[in-house]
PDB file of C-alpha atoms (C1' of nucleotides) in Angstrom:
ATOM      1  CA  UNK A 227     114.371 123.045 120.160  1.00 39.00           C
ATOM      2  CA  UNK A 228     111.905 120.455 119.387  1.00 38.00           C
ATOM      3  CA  UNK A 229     108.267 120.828 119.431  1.00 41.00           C
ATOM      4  CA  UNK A 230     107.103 117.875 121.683  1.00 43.00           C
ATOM      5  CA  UNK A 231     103.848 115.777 120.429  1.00 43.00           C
ATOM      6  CA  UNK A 232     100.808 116.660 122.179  1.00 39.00           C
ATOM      7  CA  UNK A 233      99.712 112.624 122.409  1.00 50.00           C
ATOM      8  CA  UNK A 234     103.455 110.494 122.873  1.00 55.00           C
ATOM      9  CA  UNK A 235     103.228 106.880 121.989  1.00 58.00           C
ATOM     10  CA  UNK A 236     102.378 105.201 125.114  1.00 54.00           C
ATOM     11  CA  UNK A 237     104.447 102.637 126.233  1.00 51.00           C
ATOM     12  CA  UNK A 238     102.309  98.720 127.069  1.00 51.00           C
ATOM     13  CA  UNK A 239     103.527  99.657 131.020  1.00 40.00           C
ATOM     14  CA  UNK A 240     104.815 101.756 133.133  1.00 33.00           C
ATOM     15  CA  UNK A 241     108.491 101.892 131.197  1.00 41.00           C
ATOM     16  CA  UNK A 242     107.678  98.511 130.075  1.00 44.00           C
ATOM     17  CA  UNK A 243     107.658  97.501 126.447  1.00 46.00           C
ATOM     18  CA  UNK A 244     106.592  93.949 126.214  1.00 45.00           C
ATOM     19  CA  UNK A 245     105.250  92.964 123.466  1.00 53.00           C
ATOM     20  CA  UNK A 246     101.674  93.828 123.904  1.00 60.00           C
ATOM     21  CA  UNK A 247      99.957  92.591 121.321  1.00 65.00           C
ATOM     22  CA  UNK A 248     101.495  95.427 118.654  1.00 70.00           C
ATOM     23  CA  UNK A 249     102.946  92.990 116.363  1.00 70.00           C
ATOM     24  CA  UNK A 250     100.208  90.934 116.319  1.00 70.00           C
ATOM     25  CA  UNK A 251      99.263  93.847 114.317  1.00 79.00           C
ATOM     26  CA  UNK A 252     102.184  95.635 112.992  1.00 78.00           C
ATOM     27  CA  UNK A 253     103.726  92.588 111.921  1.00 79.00           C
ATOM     28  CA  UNK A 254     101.130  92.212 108.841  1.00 83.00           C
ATOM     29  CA  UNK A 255     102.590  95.427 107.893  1.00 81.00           C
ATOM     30  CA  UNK A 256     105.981  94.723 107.528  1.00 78.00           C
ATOM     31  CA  UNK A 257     104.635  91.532 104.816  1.00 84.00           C
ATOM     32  CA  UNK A 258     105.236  93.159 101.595  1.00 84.00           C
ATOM     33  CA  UNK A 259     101.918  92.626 100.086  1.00 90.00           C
ATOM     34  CA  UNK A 260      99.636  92.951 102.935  1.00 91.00           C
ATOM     35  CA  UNK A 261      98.865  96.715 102.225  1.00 88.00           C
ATOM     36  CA  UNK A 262      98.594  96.770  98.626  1.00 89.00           C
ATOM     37  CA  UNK A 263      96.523  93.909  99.398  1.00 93.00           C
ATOM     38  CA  UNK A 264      94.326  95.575 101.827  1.00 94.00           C
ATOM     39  CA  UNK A 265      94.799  98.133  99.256  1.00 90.00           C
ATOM     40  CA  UNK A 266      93.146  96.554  96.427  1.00 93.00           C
ATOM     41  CA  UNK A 267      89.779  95.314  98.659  1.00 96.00           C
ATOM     42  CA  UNK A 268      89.651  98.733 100.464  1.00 95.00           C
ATOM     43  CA  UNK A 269      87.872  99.537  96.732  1.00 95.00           C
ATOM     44  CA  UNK A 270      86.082  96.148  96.632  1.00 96.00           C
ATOM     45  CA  UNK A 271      85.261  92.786  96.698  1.00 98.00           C
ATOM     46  CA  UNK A 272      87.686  90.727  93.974  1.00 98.00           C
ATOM     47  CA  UNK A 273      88.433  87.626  92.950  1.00 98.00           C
ATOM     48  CA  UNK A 274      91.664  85.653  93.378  1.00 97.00           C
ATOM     49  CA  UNK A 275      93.032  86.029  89.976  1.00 97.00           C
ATOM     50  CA  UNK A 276      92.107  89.762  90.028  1.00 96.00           C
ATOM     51  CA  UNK A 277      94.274  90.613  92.807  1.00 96.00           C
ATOM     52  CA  UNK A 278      97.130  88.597  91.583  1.00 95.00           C
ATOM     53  CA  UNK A 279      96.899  90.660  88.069  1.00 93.00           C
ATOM     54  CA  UNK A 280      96.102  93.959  90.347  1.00 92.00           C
ATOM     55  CA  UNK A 281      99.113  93.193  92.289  1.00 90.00           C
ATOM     56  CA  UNK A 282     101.541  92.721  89.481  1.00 87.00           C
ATOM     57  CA  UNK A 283     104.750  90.575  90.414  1.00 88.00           C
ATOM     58  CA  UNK A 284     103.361  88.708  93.460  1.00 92.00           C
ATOM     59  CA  UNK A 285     103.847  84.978  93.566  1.00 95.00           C
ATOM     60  CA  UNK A 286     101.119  82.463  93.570  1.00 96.00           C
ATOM     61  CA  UNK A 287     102.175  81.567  96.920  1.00 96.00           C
ATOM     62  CA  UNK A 288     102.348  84.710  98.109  1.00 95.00           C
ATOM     63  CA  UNK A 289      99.258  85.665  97.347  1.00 96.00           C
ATOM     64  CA  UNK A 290      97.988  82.645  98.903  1.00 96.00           C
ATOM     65  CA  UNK A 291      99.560  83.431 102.017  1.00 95.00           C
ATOM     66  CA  UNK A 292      98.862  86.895 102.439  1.00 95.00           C
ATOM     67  CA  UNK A 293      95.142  86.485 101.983  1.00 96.00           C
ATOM     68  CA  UNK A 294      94.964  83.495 104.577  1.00 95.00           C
ATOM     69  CA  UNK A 295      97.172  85.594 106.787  1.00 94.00           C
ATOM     70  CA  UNK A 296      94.534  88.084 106.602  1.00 95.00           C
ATOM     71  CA  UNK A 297      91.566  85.936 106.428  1.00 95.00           C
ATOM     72  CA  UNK A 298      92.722  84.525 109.571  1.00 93.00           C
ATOM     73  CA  UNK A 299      93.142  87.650 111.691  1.00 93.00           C
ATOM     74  CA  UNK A 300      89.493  88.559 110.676  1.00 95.00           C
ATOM     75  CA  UNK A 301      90.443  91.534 107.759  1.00 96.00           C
ATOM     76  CA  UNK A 302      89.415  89.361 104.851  1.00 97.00           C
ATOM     77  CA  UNK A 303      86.330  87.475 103.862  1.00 97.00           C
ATOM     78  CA  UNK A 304      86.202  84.423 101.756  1.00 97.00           C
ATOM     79  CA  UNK A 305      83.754  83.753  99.752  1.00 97.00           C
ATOM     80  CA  UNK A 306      83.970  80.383  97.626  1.00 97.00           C
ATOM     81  CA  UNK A 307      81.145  79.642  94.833  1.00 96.00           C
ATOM     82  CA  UNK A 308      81.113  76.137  94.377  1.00 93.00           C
ATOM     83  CA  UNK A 309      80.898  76.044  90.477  1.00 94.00           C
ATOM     84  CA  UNK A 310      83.150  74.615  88.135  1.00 93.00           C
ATOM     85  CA  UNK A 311      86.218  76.351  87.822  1.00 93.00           C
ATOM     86  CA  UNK A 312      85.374  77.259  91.129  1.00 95.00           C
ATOM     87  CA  UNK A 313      85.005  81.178  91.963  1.00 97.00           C
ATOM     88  CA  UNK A 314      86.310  82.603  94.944  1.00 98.00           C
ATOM     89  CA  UNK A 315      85.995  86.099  95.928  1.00 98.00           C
ATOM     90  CA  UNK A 316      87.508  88.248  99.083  1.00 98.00           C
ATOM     91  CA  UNK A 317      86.215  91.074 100.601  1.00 98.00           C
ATOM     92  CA  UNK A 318      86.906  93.193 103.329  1.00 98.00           C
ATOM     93  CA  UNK A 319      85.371  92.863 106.617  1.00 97.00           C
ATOM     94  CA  UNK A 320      84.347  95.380 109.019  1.00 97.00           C
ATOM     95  CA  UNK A 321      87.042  95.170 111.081  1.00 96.00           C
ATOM     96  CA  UNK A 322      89.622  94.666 107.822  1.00 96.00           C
ATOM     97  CA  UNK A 323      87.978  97.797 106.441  1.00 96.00           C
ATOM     98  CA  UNK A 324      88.861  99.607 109.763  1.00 95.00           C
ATOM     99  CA  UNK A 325      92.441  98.084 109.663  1.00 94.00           C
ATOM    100  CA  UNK A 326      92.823  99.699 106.127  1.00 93.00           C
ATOM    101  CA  UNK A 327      90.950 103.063 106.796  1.00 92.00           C
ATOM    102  CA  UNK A 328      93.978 103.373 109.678  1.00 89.00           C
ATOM    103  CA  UNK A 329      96.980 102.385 107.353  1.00 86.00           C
ATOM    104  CA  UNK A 330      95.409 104.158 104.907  1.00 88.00           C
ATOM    105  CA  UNK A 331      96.906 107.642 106.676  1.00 88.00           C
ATOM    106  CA  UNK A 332     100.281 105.704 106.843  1.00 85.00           C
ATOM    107  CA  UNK A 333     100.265 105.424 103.306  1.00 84.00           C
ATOM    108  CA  UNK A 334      99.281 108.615 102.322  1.00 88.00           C
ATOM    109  CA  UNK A 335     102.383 110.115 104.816  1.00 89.00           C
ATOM    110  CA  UNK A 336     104.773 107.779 103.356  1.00 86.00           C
ATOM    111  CA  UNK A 337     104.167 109.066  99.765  1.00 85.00           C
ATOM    112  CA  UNK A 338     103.908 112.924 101.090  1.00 89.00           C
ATOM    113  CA  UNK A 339     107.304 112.300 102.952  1.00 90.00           C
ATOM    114  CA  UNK A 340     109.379 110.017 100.785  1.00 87.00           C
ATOM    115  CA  UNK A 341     111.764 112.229  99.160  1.00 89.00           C
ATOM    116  CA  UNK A 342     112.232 113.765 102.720  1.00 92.00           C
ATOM    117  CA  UNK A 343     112.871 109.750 103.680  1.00 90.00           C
ATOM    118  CA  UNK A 344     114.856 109.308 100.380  1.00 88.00           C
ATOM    119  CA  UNK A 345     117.028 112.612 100.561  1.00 92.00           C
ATOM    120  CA  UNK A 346     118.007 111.498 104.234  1.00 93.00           C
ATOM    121  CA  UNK A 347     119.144 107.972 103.766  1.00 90.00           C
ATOM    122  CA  UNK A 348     121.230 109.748 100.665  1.00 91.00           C
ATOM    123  CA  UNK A 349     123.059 112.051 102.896  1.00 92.00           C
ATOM    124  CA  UNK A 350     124.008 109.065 105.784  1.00 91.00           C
ATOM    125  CA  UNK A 351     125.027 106.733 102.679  1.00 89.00           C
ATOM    126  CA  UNK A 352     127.217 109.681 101.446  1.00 86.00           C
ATOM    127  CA  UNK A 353     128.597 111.254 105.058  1.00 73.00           C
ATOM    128  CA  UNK A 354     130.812 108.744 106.566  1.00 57.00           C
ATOM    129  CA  UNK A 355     129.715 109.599 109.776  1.00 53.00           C
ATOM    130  CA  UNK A 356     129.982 106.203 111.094  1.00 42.00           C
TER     131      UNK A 356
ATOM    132  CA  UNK B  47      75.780  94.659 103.476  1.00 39.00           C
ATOM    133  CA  UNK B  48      79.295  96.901 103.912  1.00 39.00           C
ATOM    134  CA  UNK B  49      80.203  99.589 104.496  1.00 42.00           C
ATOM    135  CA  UNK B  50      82.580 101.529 101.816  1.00 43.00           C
ATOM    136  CA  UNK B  51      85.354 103.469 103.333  1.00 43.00           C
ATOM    137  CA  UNK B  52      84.883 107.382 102.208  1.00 39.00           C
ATOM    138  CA  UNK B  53      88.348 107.279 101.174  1.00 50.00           C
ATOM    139  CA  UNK B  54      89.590 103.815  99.978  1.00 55.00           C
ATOM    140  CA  UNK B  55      93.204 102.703 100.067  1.00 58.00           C
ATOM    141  CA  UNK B  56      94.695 104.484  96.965  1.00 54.00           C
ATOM    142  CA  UNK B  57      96.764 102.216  94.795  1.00 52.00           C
ATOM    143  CA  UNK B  58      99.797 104.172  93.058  1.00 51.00           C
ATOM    144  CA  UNK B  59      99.073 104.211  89.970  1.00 41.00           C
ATOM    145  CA  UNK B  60      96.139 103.140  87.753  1.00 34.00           C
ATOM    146  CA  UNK B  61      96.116  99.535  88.765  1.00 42.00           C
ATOM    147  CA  UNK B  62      99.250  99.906  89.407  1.00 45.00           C
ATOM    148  CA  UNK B  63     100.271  98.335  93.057  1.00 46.00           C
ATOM    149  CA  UNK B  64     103.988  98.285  92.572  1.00 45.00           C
ATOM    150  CA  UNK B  65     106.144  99.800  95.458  1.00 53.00           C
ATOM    151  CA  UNK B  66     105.784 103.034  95.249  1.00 60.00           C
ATOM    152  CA  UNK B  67     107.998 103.880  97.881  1.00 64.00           C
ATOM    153  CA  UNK B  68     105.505 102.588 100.706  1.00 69.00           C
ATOM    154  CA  UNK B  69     108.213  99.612 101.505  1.00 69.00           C
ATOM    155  CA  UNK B  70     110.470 101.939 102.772  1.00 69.00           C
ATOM    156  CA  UNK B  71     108.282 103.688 104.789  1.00 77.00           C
ATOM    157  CA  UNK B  72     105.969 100.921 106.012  1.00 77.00           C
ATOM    158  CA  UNK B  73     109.087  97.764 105.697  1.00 78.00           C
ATOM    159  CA  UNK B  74     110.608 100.014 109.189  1.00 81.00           C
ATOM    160  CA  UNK B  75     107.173  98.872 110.441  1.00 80.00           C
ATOM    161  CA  UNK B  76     107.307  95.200 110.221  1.00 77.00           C
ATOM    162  CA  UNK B  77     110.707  94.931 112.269  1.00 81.00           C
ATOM    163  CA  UNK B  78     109.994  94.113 115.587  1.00 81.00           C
ATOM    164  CA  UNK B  79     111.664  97.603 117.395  1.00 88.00           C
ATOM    165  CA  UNK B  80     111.029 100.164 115.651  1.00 91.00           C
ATOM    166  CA  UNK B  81     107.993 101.393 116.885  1.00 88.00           C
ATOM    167  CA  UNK B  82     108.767 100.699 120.604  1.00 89.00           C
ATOM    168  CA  UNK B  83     111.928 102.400 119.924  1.00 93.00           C
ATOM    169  CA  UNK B  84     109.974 105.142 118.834  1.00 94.00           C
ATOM    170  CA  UNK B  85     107.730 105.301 121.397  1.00 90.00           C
ATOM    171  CA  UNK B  86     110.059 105.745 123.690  1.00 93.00           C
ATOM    172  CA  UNK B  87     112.218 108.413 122.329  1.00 96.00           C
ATOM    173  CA  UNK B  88     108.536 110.001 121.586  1.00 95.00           C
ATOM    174  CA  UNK B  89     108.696 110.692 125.762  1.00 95.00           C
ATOM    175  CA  UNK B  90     111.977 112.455 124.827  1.00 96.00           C
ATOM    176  CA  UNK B  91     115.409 111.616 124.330  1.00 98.00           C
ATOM    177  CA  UNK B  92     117.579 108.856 125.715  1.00 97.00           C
ATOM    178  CA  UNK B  93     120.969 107.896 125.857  1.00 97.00           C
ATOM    179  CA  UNK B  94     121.550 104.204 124.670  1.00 97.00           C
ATOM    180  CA  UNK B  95     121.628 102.403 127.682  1.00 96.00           C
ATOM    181  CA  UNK B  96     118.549 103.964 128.526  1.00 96.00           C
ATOM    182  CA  UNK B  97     116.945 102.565 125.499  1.00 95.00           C
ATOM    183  CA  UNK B  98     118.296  99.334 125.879  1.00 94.00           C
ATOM    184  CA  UNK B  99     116.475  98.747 129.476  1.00 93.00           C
ATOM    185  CA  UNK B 100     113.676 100.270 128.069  1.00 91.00           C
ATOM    186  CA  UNK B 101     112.994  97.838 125.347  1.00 89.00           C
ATOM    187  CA  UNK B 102     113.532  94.813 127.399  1.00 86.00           C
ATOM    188  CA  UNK B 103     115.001  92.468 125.592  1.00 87.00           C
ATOM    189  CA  UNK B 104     116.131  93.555 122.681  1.00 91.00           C
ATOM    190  CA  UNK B 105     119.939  92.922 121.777  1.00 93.00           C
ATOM    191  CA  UNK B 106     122.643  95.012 121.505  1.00 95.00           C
ATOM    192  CA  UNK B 107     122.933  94.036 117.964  1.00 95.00           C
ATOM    193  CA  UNK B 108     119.106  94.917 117.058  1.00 94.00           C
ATOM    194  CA  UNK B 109     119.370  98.121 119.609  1.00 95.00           C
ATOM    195  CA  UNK B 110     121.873  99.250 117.333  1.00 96.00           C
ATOM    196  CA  UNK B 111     120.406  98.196 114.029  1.00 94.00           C
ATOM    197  CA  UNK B 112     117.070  99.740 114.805  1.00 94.00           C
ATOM    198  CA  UNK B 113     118.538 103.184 115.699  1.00 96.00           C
ATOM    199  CA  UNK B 114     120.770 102.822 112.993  1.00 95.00           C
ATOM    200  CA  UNK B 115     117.944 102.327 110.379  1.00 93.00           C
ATOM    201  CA  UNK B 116     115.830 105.199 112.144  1.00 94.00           C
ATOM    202  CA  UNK B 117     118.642 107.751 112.092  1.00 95.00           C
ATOM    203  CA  UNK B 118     119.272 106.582 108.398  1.00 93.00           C
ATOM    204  CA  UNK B 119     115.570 107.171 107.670  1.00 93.00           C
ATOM    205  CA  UNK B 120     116.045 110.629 108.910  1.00 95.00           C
ATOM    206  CA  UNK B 121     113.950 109.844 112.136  1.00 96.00           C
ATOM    207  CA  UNK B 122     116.371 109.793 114.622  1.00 97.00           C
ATOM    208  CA  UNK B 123     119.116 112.477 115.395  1.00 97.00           C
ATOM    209  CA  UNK B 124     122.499 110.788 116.797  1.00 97.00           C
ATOM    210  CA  UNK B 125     124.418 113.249 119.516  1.00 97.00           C
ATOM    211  CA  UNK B 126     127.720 112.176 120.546  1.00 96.00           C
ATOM    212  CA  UNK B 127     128.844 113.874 123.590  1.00 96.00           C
ATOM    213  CA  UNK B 128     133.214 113.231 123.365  1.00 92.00           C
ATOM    214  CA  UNK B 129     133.383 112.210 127.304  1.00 94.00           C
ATOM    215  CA  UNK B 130     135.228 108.886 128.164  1.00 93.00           C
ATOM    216  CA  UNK B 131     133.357 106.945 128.504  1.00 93.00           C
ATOM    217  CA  UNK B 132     131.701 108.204 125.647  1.00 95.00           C
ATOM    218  CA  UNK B 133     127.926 109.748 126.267  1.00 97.00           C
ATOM    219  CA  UNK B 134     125.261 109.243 123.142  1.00 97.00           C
ATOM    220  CA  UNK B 135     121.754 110.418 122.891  1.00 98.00           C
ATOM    221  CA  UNK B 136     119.200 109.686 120.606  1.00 98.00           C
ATOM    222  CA  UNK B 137     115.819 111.809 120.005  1.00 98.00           C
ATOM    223  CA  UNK B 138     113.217 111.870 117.189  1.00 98.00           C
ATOM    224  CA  UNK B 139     113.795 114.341 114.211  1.00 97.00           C
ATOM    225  CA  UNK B 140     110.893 116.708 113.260  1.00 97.00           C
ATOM    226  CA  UNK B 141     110.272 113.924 110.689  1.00 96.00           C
ATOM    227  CA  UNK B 142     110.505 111.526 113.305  1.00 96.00           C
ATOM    228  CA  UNK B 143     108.279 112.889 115.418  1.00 96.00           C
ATOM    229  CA  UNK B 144     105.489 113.360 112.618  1.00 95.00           C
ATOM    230  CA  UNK B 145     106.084 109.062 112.138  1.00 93.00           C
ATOM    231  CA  UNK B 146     105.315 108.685 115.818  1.00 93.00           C
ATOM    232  CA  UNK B 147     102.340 110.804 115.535  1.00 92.00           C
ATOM    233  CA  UNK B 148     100.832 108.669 112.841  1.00 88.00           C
ATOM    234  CA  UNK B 149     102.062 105.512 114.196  1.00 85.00           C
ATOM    235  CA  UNK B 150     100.802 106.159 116.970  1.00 88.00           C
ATOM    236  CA  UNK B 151      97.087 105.958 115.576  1.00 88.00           C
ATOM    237  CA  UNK B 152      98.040 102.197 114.419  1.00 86.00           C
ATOM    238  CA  UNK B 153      99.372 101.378 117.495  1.00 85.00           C
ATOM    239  CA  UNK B 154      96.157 102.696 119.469  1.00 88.00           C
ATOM    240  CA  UNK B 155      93.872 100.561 116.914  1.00 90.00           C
ATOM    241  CA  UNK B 156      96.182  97.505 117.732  1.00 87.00           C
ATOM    242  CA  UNK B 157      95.648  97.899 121.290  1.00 86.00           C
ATOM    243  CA  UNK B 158      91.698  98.393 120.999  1.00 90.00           C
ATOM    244  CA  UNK B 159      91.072  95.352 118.276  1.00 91.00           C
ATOM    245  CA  UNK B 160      94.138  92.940 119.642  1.00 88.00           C
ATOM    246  CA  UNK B 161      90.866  91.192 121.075  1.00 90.00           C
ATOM    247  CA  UNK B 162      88.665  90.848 117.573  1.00 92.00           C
ATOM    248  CA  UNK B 163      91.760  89.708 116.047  1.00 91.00           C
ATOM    249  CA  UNK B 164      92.779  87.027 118.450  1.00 89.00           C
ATOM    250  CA  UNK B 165      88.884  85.674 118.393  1.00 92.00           C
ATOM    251  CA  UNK B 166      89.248  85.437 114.419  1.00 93.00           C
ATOM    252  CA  UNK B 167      92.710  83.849 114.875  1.00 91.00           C
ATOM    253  CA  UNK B 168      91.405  81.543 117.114  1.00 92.00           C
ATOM    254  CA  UNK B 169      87.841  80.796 115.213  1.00 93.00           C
ATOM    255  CA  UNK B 170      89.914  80.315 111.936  1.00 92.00           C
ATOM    256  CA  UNK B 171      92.635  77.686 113.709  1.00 90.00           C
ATOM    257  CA  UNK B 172      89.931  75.560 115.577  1.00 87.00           C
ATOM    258  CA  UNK B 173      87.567  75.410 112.111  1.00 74.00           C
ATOM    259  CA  UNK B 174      88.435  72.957 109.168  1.00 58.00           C
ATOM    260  CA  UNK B 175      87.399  75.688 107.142  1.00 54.00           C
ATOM    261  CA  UNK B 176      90.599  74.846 104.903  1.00 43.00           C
TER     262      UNK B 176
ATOM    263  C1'  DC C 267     129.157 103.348 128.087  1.00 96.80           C
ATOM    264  C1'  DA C 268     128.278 102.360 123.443  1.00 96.80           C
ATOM    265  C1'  DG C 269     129.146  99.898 120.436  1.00 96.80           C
ATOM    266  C1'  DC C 270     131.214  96.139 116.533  1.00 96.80           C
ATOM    267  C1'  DA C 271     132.165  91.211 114.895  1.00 96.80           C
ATOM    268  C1'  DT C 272     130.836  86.439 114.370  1.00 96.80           C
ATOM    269  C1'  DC C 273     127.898  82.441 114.340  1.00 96.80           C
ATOM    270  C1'  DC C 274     123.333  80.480 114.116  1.00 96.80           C
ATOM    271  C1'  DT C 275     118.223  80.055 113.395  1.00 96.80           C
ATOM    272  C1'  DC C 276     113.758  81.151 111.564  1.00 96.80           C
ATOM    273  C1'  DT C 277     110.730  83.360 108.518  1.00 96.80           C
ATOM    274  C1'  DA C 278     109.422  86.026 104.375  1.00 96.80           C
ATOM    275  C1'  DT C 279     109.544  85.621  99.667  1.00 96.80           C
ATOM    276  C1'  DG C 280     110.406  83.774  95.092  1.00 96.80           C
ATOM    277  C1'  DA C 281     110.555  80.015  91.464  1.00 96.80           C
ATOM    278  C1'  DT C 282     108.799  75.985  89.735  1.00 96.80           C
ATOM    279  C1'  DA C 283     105.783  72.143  89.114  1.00 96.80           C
ATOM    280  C1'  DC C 284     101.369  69.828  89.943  1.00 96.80           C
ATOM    281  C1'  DT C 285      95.872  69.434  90.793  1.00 96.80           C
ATOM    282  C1'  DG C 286      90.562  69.391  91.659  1.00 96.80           C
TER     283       DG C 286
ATOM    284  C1'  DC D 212      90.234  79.226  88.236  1.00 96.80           C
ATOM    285  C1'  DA D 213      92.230  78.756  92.543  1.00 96.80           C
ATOM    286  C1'  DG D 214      94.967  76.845  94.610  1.00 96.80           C
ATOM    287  C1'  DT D 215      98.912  73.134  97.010  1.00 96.80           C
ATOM    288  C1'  DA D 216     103.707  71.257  97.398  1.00 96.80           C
ATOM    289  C1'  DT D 217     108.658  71.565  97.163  1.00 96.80           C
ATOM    290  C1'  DC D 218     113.149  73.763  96.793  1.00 96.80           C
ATOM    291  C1'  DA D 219     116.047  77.684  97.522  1.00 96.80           C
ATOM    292  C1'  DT D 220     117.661  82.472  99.072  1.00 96.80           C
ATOM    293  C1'  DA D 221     117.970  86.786 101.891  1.00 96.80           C
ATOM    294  C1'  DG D 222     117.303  89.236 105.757  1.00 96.80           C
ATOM    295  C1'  DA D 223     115.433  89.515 110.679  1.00 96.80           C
ATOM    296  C1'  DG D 224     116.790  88.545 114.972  1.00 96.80           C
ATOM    297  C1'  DG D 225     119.266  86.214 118.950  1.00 96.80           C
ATOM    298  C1'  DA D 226     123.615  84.803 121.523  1.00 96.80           C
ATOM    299  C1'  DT D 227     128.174  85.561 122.635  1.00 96.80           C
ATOM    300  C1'  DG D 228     132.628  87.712 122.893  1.00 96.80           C
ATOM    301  C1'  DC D 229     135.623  91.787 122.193  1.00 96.80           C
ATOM    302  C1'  DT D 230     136.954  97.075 122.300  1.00 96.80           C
ATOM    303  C1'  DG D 231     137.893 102.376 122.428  1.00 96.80           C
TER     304       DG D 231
END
DNA sequence: CAGCATCCTCTATGATACTG
DNA sequence: CAGTATCATAGAGGATGCTG
């Protein structure tokens, strides 16, 4: 018997599941830095170099692309300083720090239910029940 | 002047961003099914076909994959009902169900910001700010 | 009905080298 | 420092045909 969820995820339509925008969204999400991006400003403003040390093992181009990527659908604020090296800083925005508060829960499930994730995916590898 | 978060995205470790296990959780996110799929077995289960008209679109081949990955995961519970021809029904796990719930959060801010994000998209591609 | 197998394309990501 | 440019790989995802 299974305990049905007070609010189901809605469907776009009426039994229609067109794209509606989600992975406009989602899709940043499944971009392997994007949250421990989003991660790292969620506690500040920083400076390139300091997320690419704060995000050990990310690529130059990477980290390139994954702050445009999120400049560019509003989350992230650029901030150049026009000295010499230059200095440029991201931030947050509001609606970035609204995107993050929202993942943020995601996160904090995935770590509570990995093993349960972990132990499952364990028992299908082992069971040949395909 | 912004606006901290009361609880800011929590890296893993002490500066330490490295996948703690989030990828497997969150990677599901990024491919393009999953969470219609599991929206609609959030309304309650479904036999494949049923799925398949559902989700518009989508290919046998990623049909399968997706429910595949999600019964891996432990979200989704495979029945297989030995009629010819043969009868299967998919429905969300406890664990699968708890996902949806706090998907479903996500996919509610998609829908109320896809508008703010599109703007910003479109701002940042009409601007030679690069 | 509910798949699996094969071929093909596109994107995410990494590695490396170069620059204002 | 903060990038850009180029080359290369793996997996996502689609199309098509076949089967118990």
């Amino acid at each position: 018997m299974n305990v049905r969820t007070a609010t189901p995820l809605e469907p776009c339509g009426p039994s229609n599941h067109e794209d509606c925008g989600l992975r406009l969204i989602l899709g940043r999400l499944g971009e392997q830095w994007t949250v421990m991006t989003l991660a790292e400003l969620s506690a500040g403003p920083r400076r390139y170099r300091e997320l690419e040390r704060a995000l050990e093992g990310i690529s130059q181009r990477m980290m390139t692309l994954t702050l445009r990527r999120l400049e560019r659908d509003g989350h992230v604020l650029r901030h150049v300083a026009p000295t010499v090296p230059p200095s440029v800083t991201y931030e947050l925005s509001d609606l970035g720090r609204s995107f993050a508060d929202h993942i943020a829960g995601l996160v904090a499930w995935s770590r509570r239910y990995k093993w349960e994730i972990e132990m499952a995916q364990a028992a299908y590898d082992t069971h040949p029940e395909i």
